[in-house]
Amino acid sequence: MTRPPETDEAQAVRALGATVRDSRKRLGLSVHALAEKAGVSFGLVSQLERGMGNPSLQSIHRLAGALGVPVGQLLDEPAGELAVVAAGQGHRMPPIADIPADQQSVRELLTPRGESMLQLIRSTLPVGFSNESRPFRHIGTETVTVERGVLIVAQGERRVRLATGDTVTYGCSEAHWWANGHDDVTVVLGAVTPFER
């Protein structure tokens, strides 16, 4: 007897469960530890990782927070083996909250949206850009290369000034921020992986 084709909803839950499982294992967490950290039941995580259940949006948000990834990363389809992002067609990432529109960076994801092991992001920072008052902090390692301009990168108490062609690598679990140190736009390429250095 042939099985009926899997519904779109069932495929989405299966993909979500696989992403949660892979992210949990990368962090070295047990199912119980993830459930506790996220404030959800052990059964919810266990079922989800087996491609079952119907988790609420609130539960997905809690899991994303506990895994240190954006919610969208959990919900995106996994990337295929050969995935091309055409020039100018990368996903535009949302703006940083509470920064005036004329000081917003434009961030374009150059890797597929469903890619969770590595993200490559091109950021264009306007004159005067700084997110010092809203530093980032997440699990992972980031490498940033300046394509054009001058970039100030701060991690904790350390601060470096990068010119065109310079590259810096740092762990992301410590608060870090960027600023444009140039009188024109600064363009940077940043690669982020969920593994901490």
PDB file of C-alpha atoms in Angstrom:
ATOM      1  CA  MET A   1       0.000   0.000   0.000  1.00  0.00           C
ATOM      2  CA  THR A   2       1.472   3.360  -1.000  1.00  0.00           C
ATOM      3  CA  ARG A   3       1.590   6.178   1.514  1.00  0.00           C
ATOM      4  CA  PRO A   4      -0.305   9.348   0.673  1.00  0.00           C
ATOM      5  CA  PRO A   5       1.900  12.280  -0.394  1.00  0.00           C
ATOM      6  CA  GLU A   6       3.158  14.440   2.449  1.00  0.00           C
ATOM      7  CA  THR A   7       1.260  17.708   2.889  1.00  0.00           C
ATOM      8  CA  ASP A   8       3.033  21.076   2.726  1.00  0.00           C
ATOM      9  CA  GLU A   9       2.394  21.501   6.452  1.00  0.00           C
ATOM     10  CA  ALA A  10       3.945  18.121   7.283  1.00  0.00           C
ATOM     11  CA  GLN A  11       6.986  18.932   5.121  1.00  0.00           C
ATOM     12  CA  ALA A  12       7.365  22.285   6.904  1.00  0.00           C
ATOM     13  CA  VAL A  13       7.234  20.641  10.353  1.00  0.00           C
ATOM     14  CA  ARG A  14       9.739  17.983   9.260  1.00  0.00           C
ATOM     15  CA  ALA A  15      12.131  20.664   7.926  1.00  0.00           C
ATOM     16  CA  LEU A  16      11.706  22.762  11.091  1.00  0.00           C
ATOM     17  CA  GLY A  17      12.408  19.725  13.265  1.00  0.00           C
ATOM     18  CA  ALA A  18      15.560  18.864  11.313  1.00  0.00           C
ATOM     19  CA  THR A  19      16.831  22.445  11.633  1.00  0.00           C
ATOM     20  CA  VAL A  20      16.150  22.495  15.387  1.00  0.00           C
ATOM     21  CA  ARG A  21      17.901  19.131  15.825  1.00  0.00           C
ATOM     22  CA  ASP A  22      20.962  20.189  13.793  1.00  0.00           C
ATOM     23  CA  SER A  23      21.216  23.536  15.630  1.00  0.00           C
ATOM     24  CA  ARG A  24      20.847  21.838  19.024  1.00  0.00           C
ATOM     25  CA  LYS A  25      23.575  19.308  18.228  1.00  0.00           C
ATOM     26  CA  ARG A  26      25.954  22.027  17.027  1.00  0.00           C
ATOM     27  CA  LEU A  27      25.558  23.692  20.427  1.00  0.00           C
ATOM     28  CA  GLY A  28      26.113  20.382  22.238  1.00  0.00           C
ATOM     29  CA  LEU A  29      22.715  20.536  23.954  1.00  0.00           C
ATOM     30  CA  SER A  30      20.569  17.556  24.868  1.00  0.00           C
ATOM     31  CA  VAL A  31      16.863  17.617  24.041  1.00  0.00           C
ATOM     32  CA  HIS A  32      16.149  18.136  27.738  1.00  0.00           C
ATOM     33  CA  ALA A  33      18.656  21.012  28.015  1.00  0.00           C
ATOM     34  CA  LEU A  34      17.188  22.772  24.970  1.00  0.00           C
ATOM     35  CA  ALA A  35      13.637  22.368  26.267  1.00  0.00           C
ATOM     36  CA  GLU A  36      14.647  23.785  29.639  1.00  0.00           C
ATOM     37  CA  LYS A  37      16.572  26.689  28.096  1.00  0.00           C
ATOM     38  CA  ALA A  38      13.661  27.535  25.769  1.00  0.00           C
ATOM     39  CA  GLY A  39      10.985  27.132  28.447  1.00  0.00           C
ATOM     40  CA  VAL A  40       9.067  24.521  26.435  1.00  0.00           C
ATOM     41  CA  SER A  41       8.251  20.891  27.195  1.00  0.00           C
ATOM     42  CA  PHE A  42      10.621  18.013  26.515  1.00  0.00           C
ATOM     43  CA  GLY A  43       7.834  16.345  24.537  1.00  0.00           C
ATOM     44  CA  LEU A  44       7.436  19.339  22.228  1.00  0.00           C
ATOM     45  CA  VAL A  45      11.140  19.315  21.283  1.00  0.00           C
ATOM     46  CA  SER A  46      11.271  15.533  20.996  1.00  0.00           C
ATOM     47  CA  GLN A  47       8.185  15.397  18.770  1.00  0.00           C
ATOM     48  CA  LEU A  48       9.327  18.315  16.644  1.00  0.00           C
ATOM     49  CA  GLU A  49      12.736  16.767  15.999  1.00  0.00           C
ATOM     50  CA  ARG A  50      10.931  13.639  14.761  1.00  0.00           C
ATOM     51  CA  GLY A  51       8.925  15.779  12.335  1.00  0.00           C
ATOM     52  CA  MET A  52       5.715  15.597  14.336  1.00  0.00           C
ATOM     53  CA  GLY A  53       3.461  18.025  16.171  1.00  0.00           C
ATOM     54  CA  ASN A  54       2.238  21.533  15.485  1.00  0.00           C
ATOM     55  CA  PRO A  55       4.345  23.990  17.518  1.00  0.00           C
ATOM     56  CA  SER A  56       2.946  27.438  18.209  1.00  0.00           C
ATOM     57  CA  LEU A  57       4.691  30.541  16.927  1.00  0.00           C
ATOM     58  CA  GLN A  58       5.531  31.397  20.546  1.00  0.00           C
ATOM     59  CA  SER A  59       7.260  28.021  20.983  1.00  0.00           C
ATOM     60  CA  ILE A  60       9.217  28.542  17.754  1.00  0.00           C
ATOM     61  CA  HIS A  61      10.304  31.990  18.996  1.00  0.00           C
ATOM     62  CA  ARG A  62      11.453  30.471  22.293  1.00  0.00           C
ATOM     63  CA  LEU A  63      13.396  27.726  20.530  1.00  0.00           C
ATOM     64  CA  ALA A  64      15.061  30.253  18.208  1.00  0.00           C
ATOM     65  CA  GLY A  65      16.079  32.375  21.208  1.00  0.00           C
ATOM     66  CA  ALA A  66      17.512  29.368  23.039  1.00  0.00           C
ATOM     67  CA  LEU A  67      19.442  28.310  19.922  1.00  0.00           C
ATOM     68  CA  GLY A  68      20.704  31.845  19.288  1.00  0.00           C
ATOM     69  CA  VAL A  69      19.321  32.017  15.739  1.00  0.00           C
ATOM     70  CA  PRO A  70      16.729  34.251  14.070  1.00  0.00           C
ATOM     71  CA  VAL A  71      13.222  32.775  13.841  1.00  0.00           C
ATOM     72  CA  GLY A  72      13.379  33.064  10.053  1.00  0.00           C
ATOM     73  CA  GLN A  73      16.405  30.770   9.994  1.00  0.00           C
ATOM     74  CA  LEU A  74      14.386  28.034  11.680  1.00  0.00           C
ATOM     75  CA  LEU A  75      11.495  28.440   9.261  1.00  0.00           C
ATOM     76  CA  ASP A  76      13.450  28.678   5.995  1.00  0.00           C
ATOM     77  CA  GLU A  77      13.822  25.666   3.740  1.00  0.00           C
ATOM     78  CA  PRO A  78      17.297  24.105   3.979  1.00  0.00           C
ATOM     79  CA  ALA A  79      19.611  25.110   1.145  1.00  0.00           C
ATOM     80  CA  GLY A  80      20.291  22.623  -1.646  1.00  0.00           C
ATOM     81  CA  GLU A  81      23.731  21.222  -2.465  1.00  0.00           C
ATOM     82  CA  LEU A  82      24.339  23.826  -5.183  1.00  0.00           C
ATOM     83  CA  ALA A  83      22.498  27.056  -4.455  1.00  0.00           C
ATOM     84  CA  VAL A  84      23.063  30.231  -6.458  1.00  0.00           C
ATOM     85  CA  VAL A  85      22.083  33.692  -5.267  1.00  0.00           C
ATOM     86  CA  ALA A  86      22.165  35.934  -8.325  1.00  0.00           C
ATOM     87  CA  ALA A  87      23.752  39.380  -8.089  1.00  0.00           C
ATOM     88  CA  GLY A  88      21.337  41.830  -6.508  1.00  0.00           C
ATOM     89  CA  GLN A  89      18.891  39.045  -5.595  1.00  0.00           C
ATOM     90  CA  GLY A  90      20.056  38.332  -2.052  1.00  0.00           C
ATOM     91  CA  HIS A  91      17.519  38.560   0.754  1.00  0.00           C
ATOM     92  CA  ARG A  92      17.409  42.046   2.293  1.00  0.00           C
ATOM     93  CA  MET A  93      17.694  41.615   6.027  1.00  0.00           C
ATOM     94  CA  PRO A  94      15.424  43.685   8.283  1.00  0.00           C
ATOM     95  CA  PRO A  95      16.670  47.050   9.562  1.00  0.00           C
ATOM     96  CA  ILE A  96      18.043  47.426  13.080  1.00  0.00           C
ATOM     97  CA  ALA A  97      15.330  48.665  15.418  1.00  0.00           C
ATOM     98  CA  ASP A  98      15.332  52.263  16.676  1.00  0.00           C
ATOM     99  CA  ILE A  99      18.005  53.556  14.282  1.00  0.00           C
ATOM    100  CA  PRO A 100      16.853  56.509  12.109  1.00  0.00           C
ATOM    101  CA  ALA A 101      16.208  55.581   8.461  1.00  0.00           C
ATOM    102  CA  ASP A 102      19.060  57.742   7.135  1.00  0.00           C
ATOM    103  CA  GLN A 103      21.532  55.909   9.421  1.00  0.00           C
ATOM    104  CA  GLN A 104      20.351  52.370   8.639  1.00  0.00           C
ATOM    105  CA  SER A 105      22.753  49.885   7.114  1.00  0.00           C
ATOM    106  CA  VAL A 106      21.586  47.906   4.090  1.00  0.00           C
ATOM    107  CA  ARG A 107      22.304  44.227   4.731  1.00  0.00           C
ATOM    108  CA  GLU A 108      22.032  41.709   1.893  1.00  0.00           C
ATOM    109  CA  LEU A 109      22.287  37.977   2.585  1.00  0.00           C
ATOM    110  CA  LEU A 110      24.475  36.480  -0.167  1.00  0.00           C
ATOM    111  CA  THR A 111      24.025  32.865   0.937  1.00  0.00           C
ATOM    112  CA  PRO A 112      20.653  31.058   0.630  1.00  0.00           C
ATOM    113  CA  ARG A 113      18.124  31.941   3.326  1.00  0.00           C
ATOM    114  CA  GLY A 114      17.892  28.316   4.464  1.00  0.00           C
ATOM    115  CA  GLU A 115      21.642  28.016   5.015  1.00  0.00           C
ATOM    116  CA  SER A 116      22.355  27.728   8.733  1.00  0.00           C
ATOM    117  CA  MET A 117      26.009  26.637   8.810  1.00  0.00           C
ATOM    118  CA  LEU A 118      27.401  29.769   7.153  1.00  0.00           C
ATOM    119  CA  GLN A 119      25.986  33.147   6.185  1.00  0.00           C
ATOM    120  CA  LEU A 120      27.696  35.699   3.962  1.00  0.00           C
ATOM    121  CA  ILE A 121      26.297  39.224   4.322  1.00  0.00           C
ATOM    122  CA  ARG A 122      27.189  42.394   2.422  1.00  0.00           C
ATOM    123  CA  SER A 123      26.515  45.471   4.539  1.00  0.00           C
ATOM    124  CA  THR A 124      26.494  49.026   3.219  1.00  0.00           C
ATOM    125  CA  LEU A 125      26.901  51.496   6.076  1.00  0.00           C
ATOM    126  CA  PRO A 126      25.902  55.145   5.552  1.00  0.00           C
ATOM    127  CA  VAL A 127      27.948  58.073   6.820  1.00  0.00           C
ATOM    128  CA  GLY A 128      27.526  58.339  10.600  1.00  0.00           C
ATOM    129  CA  PHE A 129      26.368  54.730  11.064  1.00  0.00           C
ATOM    130  CA  SER A 130      26.988  53.168  14.477  1.00  0.00           C
ATOM    131  CA  ASN A 131      25.160  50.508  16.439  1.00  0.00           C
ATOM    132  CA  GLU A 132      27.237  51.097  19.582  1.00  0.00           C
ATOM    133  CA  SER A 133      24.086  51.751  21.600  1.00  0.00           C
ATOM    134  CA  ARG A 134      22.579  48.436  20.398  1.00  0.00           C
ATOM    135  CA  PRO A 135      25.485  45.958  20.185  1.00  0.00           C
ATOM    136  CA  PHE A 136      24.961  42.427  18.886  1.00  0.00           C
ATOM    137  CA  ARG A 137      25.545  39.317  20.973  1.00  0.00           C
ATOM    138  CA  HIS A 138      24.909  35.788  19.710  1.00  0.00           C
ATOM    139  CA  ILE A 139      26.567  32.398  19.412  1.00  0.00           C
ATOM    140  CA  GLY A 140      29.058  32.088  16.575  1.00  0.00           C
ATOM    141  CA  THR A 141      32.151  33.448  14.905  1.00  0.00           C
ATOM    142  CA  GLU A 142      32.265  36.313  12.422  1.00  0.00           C
ATOM    143  CA  THR A 143      34.863  37.348   9.866  1.00  0.00           C
ATOM    144  CA  VAL A 144      34.533  40.807   8.309  1.00  0.00           C
ATOM    145  CA  THR A 145      36.449  42.210   5.315  1.00  0.00           C
ATOM    146  CA  VAL A 146      36.216  45.873   4.321  1.00  0.00           C
ATOM    147  CA  GLU A 147      35.492  46.201   0.595  1.00  0.00           C
ATOM    148  CA  ARG A 148      35.413  50.005   0.664  1.00  0.00           C
ATOM    149  CA  GLY A 149      35.783  52.682   3.332  1.00  0.00           C
ATOM    150  CA  VAL A 150      36.764  52.430   6.992  1.00  0.00           C
ATOM    151  CA  LEU A 151      35.108  50.224   9.602  1.00  0.00           C
ATOM    152  CA  ILE A 152      35.402  50.486  13.380  1.00  0.00           C
ATOM    153  CA  VAL A 153      34.780  47.111  15.060  1.00  0.00           C
ATOM    154  CA  ALA A 154      34.457  46.840  18.833  1.00  0.00           C
ATOM    155  CA  GLN A 155      34.244  43.649  20.858  1.00  0.00           C
ATOM    156  CA  GLY A 156      33.892  44.221  24.572  1.00  0.00           C
ATOM    157  CA  GLU A 157      36.630  46.734  25.491  1.00  0.00           C
ATOM    158  CA  ARG A 158      38.710  46.058  22.364  1.00  0.00           C
ATOM    159  CA  ARG A 159      38.393  48.299  19.319  1.00  0.00           C
ATOM    160  CA  VAL A 160      40.051  48.102  15.883  1.00  0.00           C
ATOM    161  CA  ARG A 161      39.992  50.379  12.845  1.00  0.00           C
ATOM    162  CA  LEU A 162      39.928  48.564   9.500  1.00  0.00           C
ATOM    163  CA  ALA A 163      40.752  50.100   6.118  1.00  0.00           C
ATOM    164  CA  THR A 164      39.895  48.740   2.659  1.00  0.00           C
ATOM    165  CA  GLY A 165      41.171  45.173   2.347  1.00  0.00           C
ATOM    166  CA  ASP A 166      41.565  44.607   6.123  1.00  0.00           C
ATOM    167  CA  THR A 167      39.873  41.624   7.778  1.00  0.00           C
ATOM    168  CA  VAL A 168      39.001  40.848  11.397  1.00  0.00           C
ATOM    169  CA  THR A 169      37.667  37.656  13.007  1.00  0.00           C
ATOM    170  CA  TYR A 170      36.016  37.517  16.431  1.00  0.00           C
ATOM    171  CA  GLY A 171      33.734  35.476  18.647  1.00  0.00           C
ATOM    172  CA  CYS A 172      30.163  36.768  18.763  1.00  0.00           C
ATOM    173  CA  SER A 173      29.156  35.688  22.277  1.00  0.00           C
ATOM    174  CA  GLU A 174      30.745  38.892  23.597  1.00  0.00           C
ATOM    175  CA  ALA A 175      28.880  42.136  22.804  1.00  0.00           C
ATOM    176  CA  HIS A 176      30.174  43.697  19.591  1.00  0.00           C
ATOM    177  CA  TRP A 177      29.297  46.635  17.373  1.00  0.00           C
ATOM    178  CA  TRP A 178      30.329  48.437  14.185  1.00  0.00           C
ATOM    179  CA  ALA A 179      30.670  52.059  13.136  1.00  0.00           C
ATOM    180  CA  ASN A 180      31.450  53.698   9.808  1.00  0.00           C
ATOM    181  CA  GLY A 181      34.752  55.541  10.333  1.00  0.00           C
ATOM    182  CA  HIS A 182      34.691  57.188   6.902  1.00  0.00           C
ATOM    183  CA  ASP A 183      33.159  60.329   5.375  1.00  0.00           C
ATOM    184  CA  ASP A 184      31.470  58.218   2.669  1.00  0.00           C
ATOM    185  CA  VAL A 185      29.637  54.873   2.701  1.00  0.00           C
ATOM    186  CA  THR A 186      31.554  51.851   3.962  1.00  0.00           C
ATOM    187  CA  VAL A 187      30.888  48.441   2.395  1.00  0.00           C
ATOM    188  CA  VAL A 188      31.838  45.239   4.217  1.00  0.00           C
ATOM    189  CA  LEU A 189      31.508  41.512   3.620  1.00  0.00           C
ATOM    190  CA  GLY A 190      30.824  39.508   6.766  1.00  0.00           C
ATOM    191  CA  ALA A 191      30.790  35.724   7.092  1.00  0.00           C
ATOM    192  CA  VAL A 192      29.043  34.260  10.142  1.00  0.00           C
ATOM    193  CA  THR A 193      29.074  30.665  11.358  1.00  0.00           C
ATOM    194  CA  PRO A 194      27.178  29.302  14.402  1.00  0.00           C
ATOM    195  CA  PHE A 195      30.385  27.756  15.775  1.00  0.00           C
ATOM    196  CA  GLU A 196      32.179  29.738  18.482  1.00  0.00           C
ATOM    197  CA  ARG A 197      35.935  30.177  18.014  1.00  0.00           C
TER     198      ARG A 197
END
